[in-house]
Coordinates of C-alpha atoms in Angstrom, one line a residue:
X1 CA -128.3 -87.9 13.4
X2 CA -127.2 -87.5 17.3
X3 CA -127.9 -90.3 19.5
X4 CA -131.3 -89.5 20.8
X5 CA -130.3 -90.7 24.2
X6 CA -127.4 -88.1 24.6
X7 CA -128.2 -85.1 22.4
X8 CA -124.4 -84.6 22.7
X9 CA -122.9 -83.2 19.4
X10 CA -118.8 -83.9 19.6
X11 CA -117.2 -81.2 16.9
X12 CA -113.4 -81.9 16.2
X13 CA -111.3 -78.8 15.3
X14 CA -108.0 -79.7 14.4
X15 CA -105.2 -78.9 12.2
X16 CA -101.2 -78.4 12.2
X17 CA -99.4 -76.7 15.4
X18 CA -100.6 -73.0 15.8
X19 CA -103.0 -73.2 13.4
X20 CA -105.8 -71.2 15.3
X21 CA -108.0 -74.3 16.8
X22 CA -107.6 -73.3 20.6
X23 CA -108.7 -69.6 19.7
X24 CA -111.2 -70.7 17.6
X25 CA -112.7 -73.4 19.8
X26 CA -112.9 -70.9 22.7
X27 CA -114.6 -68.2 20.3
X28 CA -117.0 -70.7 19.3
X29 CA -118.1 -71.7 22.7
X30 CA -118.9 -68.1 24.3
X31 CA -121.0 -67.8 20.6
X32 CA -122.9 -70.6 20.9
X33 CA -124.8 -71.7 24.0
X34 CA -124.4 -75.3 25.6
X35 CA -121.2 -75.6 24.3
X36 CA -118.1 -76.4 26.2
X37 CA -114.1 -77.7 25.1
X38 CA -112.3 -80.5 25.9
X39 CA -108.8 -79.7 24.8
X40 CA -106.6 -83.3 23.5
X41 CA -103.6 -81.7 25.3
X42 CA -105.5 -82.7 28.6
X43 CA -104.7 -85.9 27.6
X44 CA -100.3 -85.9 27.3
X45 CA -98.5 -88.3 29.2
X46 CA -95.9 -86.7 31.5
X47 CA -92.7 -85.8 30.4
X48 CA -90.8 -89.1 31.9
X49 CA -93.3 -90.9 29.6
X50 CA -92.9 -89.6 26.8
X51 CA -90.4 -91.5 24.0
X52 CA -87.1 -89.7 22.0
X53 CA -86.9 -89.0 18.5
X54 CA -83.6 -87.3 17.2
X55 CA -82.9 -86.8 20.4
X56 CA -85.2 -84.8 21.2
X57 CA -88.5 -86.0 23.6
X58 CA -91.3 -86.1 21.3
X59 CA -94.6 -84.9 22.7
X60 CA -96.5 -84.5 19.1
X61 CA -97.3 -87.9 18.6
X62 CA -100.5 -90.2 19.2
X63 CA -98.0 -92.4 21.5
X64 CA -97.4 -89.0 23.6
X65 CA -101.3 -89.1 24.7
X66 CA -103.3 -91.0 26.6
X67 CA -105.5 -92.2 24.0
X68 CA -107.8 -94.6 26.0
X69 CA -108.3 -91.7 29.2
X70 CA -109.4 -89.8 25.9
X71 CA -112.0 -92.2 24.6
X72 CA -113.2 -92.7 28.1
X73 CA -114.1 -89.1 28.3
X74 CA -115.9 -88.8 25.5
X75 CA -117.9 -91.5 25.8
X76 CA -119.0 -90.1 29.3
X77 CA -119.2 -87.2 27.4
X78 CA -121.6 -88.5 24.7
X79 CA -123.9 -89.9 27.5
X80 CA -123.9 -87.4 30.2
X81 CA -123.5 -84.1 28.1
X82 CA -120.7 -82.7 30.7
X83 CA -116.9 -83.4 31.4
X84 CA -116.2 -86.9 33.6
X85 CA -116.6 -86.1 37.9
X86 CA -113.3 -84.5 38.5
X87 CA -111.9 -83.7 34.8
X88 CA -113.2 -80.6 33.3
X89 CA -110.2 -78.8 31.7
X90 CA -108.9 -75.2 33.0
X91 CA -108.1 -74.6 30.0
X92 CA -112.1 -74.7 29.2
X93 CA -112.4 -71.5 31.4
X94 CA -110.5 -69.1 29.6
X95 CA -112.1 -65.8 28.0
X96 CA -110.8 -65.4 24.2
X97 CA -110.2 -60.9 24.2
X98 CA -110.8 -59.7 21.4
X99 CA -106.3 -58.5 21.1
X100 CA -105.6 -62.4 21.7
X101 CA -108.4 -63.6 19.2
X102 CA -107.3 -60.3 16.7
X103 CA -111.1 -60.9 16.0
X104 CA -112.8 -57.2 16.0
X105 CA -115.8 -56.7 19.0
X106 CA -117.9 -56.0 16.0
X107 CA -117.6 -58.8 14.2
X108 CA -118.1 -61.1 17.4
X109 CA -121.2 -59.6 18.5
X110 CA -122.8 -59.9 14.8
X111 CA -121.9 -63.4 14.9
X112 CA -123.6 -63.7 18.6
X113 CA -126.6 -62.1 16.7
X114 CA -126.7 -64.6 14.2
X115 CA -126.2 -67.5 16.1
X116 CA -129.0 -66.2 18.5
X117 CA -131.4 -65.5 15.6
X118 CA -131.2 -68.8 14.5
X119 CA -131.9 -69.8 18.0
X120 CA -135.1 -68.2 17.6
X121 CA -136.4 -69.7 14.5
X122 CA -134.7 -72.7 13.6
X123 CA -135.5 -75.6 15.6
X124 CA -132.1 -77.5 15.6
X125 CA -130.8 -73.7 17.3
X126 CA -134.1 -73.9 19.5
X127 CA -132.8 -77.4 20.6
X128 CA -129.5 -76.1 21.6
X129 CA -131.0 -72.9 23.2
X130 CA -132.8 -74.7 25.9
X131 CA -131.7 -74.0 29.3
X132 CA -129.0 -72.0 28.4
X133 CA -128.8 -68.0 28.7
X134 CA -130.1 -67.2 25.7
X135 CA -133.2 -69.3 26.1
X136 CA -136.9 -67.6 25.8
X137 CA -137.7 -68.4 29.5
X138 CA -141.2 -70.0 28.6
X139 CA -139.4 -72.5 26.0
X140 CA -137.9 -75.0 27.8
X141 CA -139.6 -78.2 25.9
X142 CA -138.1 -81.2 24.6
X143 CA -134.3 -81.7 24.5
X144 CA -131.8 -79.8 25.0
X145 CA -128.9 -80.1 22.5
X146 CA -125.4 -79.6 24.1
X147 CA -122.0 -79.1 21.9
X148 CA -118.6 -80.2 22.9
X149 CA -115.5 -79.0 20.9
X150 CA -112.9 -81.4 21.2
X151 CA -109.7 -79.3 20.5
X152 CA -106.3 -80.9 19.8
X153 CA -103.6 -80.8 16.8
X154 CA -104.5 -84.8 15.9
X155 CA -107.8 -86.1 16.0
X156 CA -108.5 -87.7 12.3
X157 CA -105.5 -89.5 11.8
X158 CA -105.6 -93.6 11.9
X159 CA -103.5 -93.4 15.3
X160 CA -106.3 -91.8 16.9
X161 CA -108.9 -94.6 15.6
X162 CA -110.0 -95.4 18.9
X163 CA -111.8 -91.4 19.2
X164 CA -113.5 -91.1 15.7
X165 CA -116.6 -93.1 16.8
X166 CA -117.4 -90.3 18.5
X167 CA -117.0 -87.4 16.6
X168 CA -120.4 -86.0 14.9
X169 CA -118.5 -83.1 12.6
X170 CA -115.1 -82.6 11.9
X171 CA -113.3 -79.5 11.1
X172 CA -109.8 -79.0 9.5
X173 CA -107.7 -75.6 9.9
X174 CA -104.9 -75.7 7.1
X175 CA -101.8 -73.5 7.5
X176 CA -98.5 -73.1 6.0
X177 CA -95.0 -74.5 7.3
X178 CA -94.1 -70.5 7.8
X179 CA -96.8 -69.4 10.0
X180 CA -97.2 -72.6 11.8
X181 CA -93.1 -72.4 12.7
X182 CA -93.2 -68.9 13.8
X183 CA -96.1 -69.0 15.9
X184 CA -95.0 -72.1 17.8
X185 CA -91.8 -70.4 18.4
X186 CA -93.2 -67.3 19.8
X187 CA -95.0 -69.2 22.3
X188 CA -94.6 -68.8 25.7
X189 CA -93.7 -72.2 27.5
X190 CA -96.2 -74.8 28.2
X191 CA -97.4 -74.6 31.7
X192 CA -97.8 -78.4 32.3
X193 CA -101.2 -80.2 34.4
X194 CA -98.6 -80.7 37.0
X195 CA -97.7 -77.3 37.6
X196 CA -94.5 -78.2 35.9
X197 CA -93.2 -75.6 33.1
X198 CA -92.2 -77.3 29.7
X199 CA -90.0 -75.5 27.0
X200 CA -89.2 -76.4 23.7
X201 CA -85.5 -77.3 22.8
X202 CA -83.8 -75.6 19.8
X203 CA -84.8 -77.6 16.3
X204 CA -88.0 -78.9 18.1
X205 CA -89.8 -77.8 15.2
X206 CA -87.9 -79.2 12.7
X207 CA -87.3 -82.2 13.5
X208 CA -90.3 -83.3 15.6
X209 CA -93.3 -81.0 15.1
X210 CA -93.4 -80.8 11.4
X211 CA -92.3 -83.7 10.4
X212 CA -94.8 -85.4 12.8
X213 CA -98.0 -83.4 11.4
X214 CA -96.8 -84.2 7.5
X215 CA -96.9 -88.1 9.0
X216 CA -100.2 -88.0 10.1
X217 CA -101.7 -85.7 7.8
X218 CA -100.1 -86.5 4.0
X219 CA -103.0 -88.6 3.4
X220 CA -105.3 -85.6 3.4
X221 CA -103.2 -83.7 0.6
X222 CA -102.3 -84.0 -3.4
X223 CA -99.0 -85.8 -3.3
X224 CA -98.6 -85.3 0.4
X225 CA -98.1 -81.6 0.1
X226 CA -98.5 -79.8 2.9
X227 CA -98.9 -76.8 1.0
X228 CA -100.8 -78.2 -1.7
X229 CA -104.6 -78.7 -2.5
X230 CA -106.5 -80.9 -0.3
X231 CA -107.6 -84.3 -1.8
X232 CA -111.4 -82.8 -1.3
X233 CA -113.1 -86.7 -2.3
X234 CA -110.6 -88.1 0.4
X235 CA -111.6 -85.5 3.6
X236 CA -115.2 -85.5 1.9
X237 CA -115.4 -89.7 2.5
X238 CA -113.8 -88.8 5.6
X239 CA -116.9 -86.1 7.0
X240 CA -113.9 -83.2 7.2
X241 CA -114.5 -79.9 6.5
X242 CA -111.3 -78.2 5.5
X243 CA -111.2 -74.7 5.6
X244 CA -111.5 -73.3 1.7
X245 CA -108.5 -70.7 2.1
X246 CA -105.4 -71.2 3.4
X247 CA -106.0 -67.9 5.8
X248 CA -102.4 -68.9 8.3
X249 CA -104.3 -68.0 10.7
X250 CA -106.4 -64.9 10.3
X251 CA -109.3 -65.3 12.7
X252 CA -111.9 -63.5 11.8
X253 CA -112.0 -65.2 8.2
X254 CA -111.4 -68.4 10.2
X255 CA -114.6 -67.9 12.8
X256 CA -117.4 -66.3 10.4
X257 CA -116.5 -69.8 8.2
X258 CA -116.6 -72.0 11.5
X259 CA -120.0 -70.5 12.8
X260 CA -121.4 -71.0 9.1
X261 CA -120.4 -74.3 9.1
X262 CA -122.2 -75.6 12.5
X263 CA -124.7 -73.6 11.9
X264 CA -125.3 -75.5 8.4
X265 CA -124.4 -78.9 9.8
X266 CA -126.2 -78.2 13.0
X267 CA -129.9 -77.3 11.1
X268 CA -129.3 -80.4 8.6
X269 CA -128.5 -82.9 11.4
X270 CA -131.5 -82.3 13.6
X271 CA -133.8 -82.2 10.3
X272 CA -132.5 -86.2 9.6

């Protein structure tokens, strides 16, 4: 169960590039109170730093991150239940519409409803209802629990080794080669932490971004098929939820089984 001292739950979402896990990490934090995202790309090394591969500068790699700033951060994290003095992501304070989630108003607010009724009658969602705005303003006994998504396209591989100590649930967002490609190419360019604009050389995907997230993430698939079934013992042994349909990216499928999930993993952890 969480570390009674902290009462900071640390929820990876990961998955392939473009898979959905920034929308979804954003939709899950204005549904559930105390919650709040720290986002892995926080955490690049600037472009001088980063190495070549094919030519091409590779930032989708665990040696294009600053993995120890990233540890560092959730420890604080894990013992203050807020973002290190001077650190808390902009990224953090962006509103998910509901024509960039493709998630319908409706379906949002029934979600908020659920969420909110088990706020009121479960006490794992008490917990996490203190001191926030949905709080019963007479309630405000015993500790609060806080949620921090952490956000980022490699989190469960053994390069990141030095982070999975402090990860309480972790949460997998499969998607094909196709969707993946042709959302990542229909990005806009990165705006960069330095104010610097980053965009992505012809073949990037190809030769670095793909290639990379098969790497990292073969171990988690029958024969190291992207496309394939997931080795369900393997991210079971692991603690990874993997997302039962391959849905490339259809949000609203993707959310309603997210919010299940905490809610779930959320009520069984504070009954331990």
């Amino acid at each position: 169960m969480i570390d009674s001292g902290t009462n900071t739950l640390v929820v990876g979402i990961s998955g392939a590039s473009s898979s959905g896990k920034t929308t979804l990490s954003r939709l899950l934090r204005d549904i559930f109170p105390n919650t709040f995202i720290l986002h892995e790309d926080d955490f690049f090394k600037e472009d001088k730093n980063l190495t070549f591969k094919h030519g091409l500068k590779d930032g989708d790699c665990a040696e294009a991150l600053k993995i120890p700033e990233m540890a560092a951060a959730l420890a604080y994290i894990k013992t203050h239940g807020s973002f290190p003095p001077d650190s808390a992501s902009t990224e953090d304070l962006t509103t998910v519409s509901e024509s960039d989630s493709l998630v319908p108003a409706s379906t949002i607010a029934a979600l908020k409803a659920k969420v909110k009724q088990w706020t009121s009658e479960i006490e794992a969602g008490k917990n996490l209802c203190r001191n926030s705005s949905l709080k019963d303003p007479g309630s405000n006994s015993g500790p609060t629990l806080k949620i921090c998504i952490l956000d980022g396209f490699l989190l469960y591989a053994e390069s990141m080794s030095a982070i999975h100590q402090y990860m309480d649930l972790k949460y997998f967002l499969p998607v094909s080669y196709g969707a993946s490609k042709a959302r990542r190419e229909a990005r806009a360019p990165y705006l960069l932490k330095d104010g610097s604009v980053w965009t992505e050389p012809p073949g990037y995907f190809d030769k670095i971004v793909w290639p990379n997230y098969v790497e990292e993430h073969g171990w988690m698939f029958e024969g190291g098929d992207m496309g394939g079934r997931v080795k369900r013992d393997v991210v079971r042994e692991k603690g990874i939820e993997v997302l039962g349909e391959r849905t490339d990216g259809d949000m609203e499928t993707t959310v309603k089984w997210a919010v299940e999930c905490l809610i779930r993993n959320l009520t069984s952890w504070i009954a331990e």
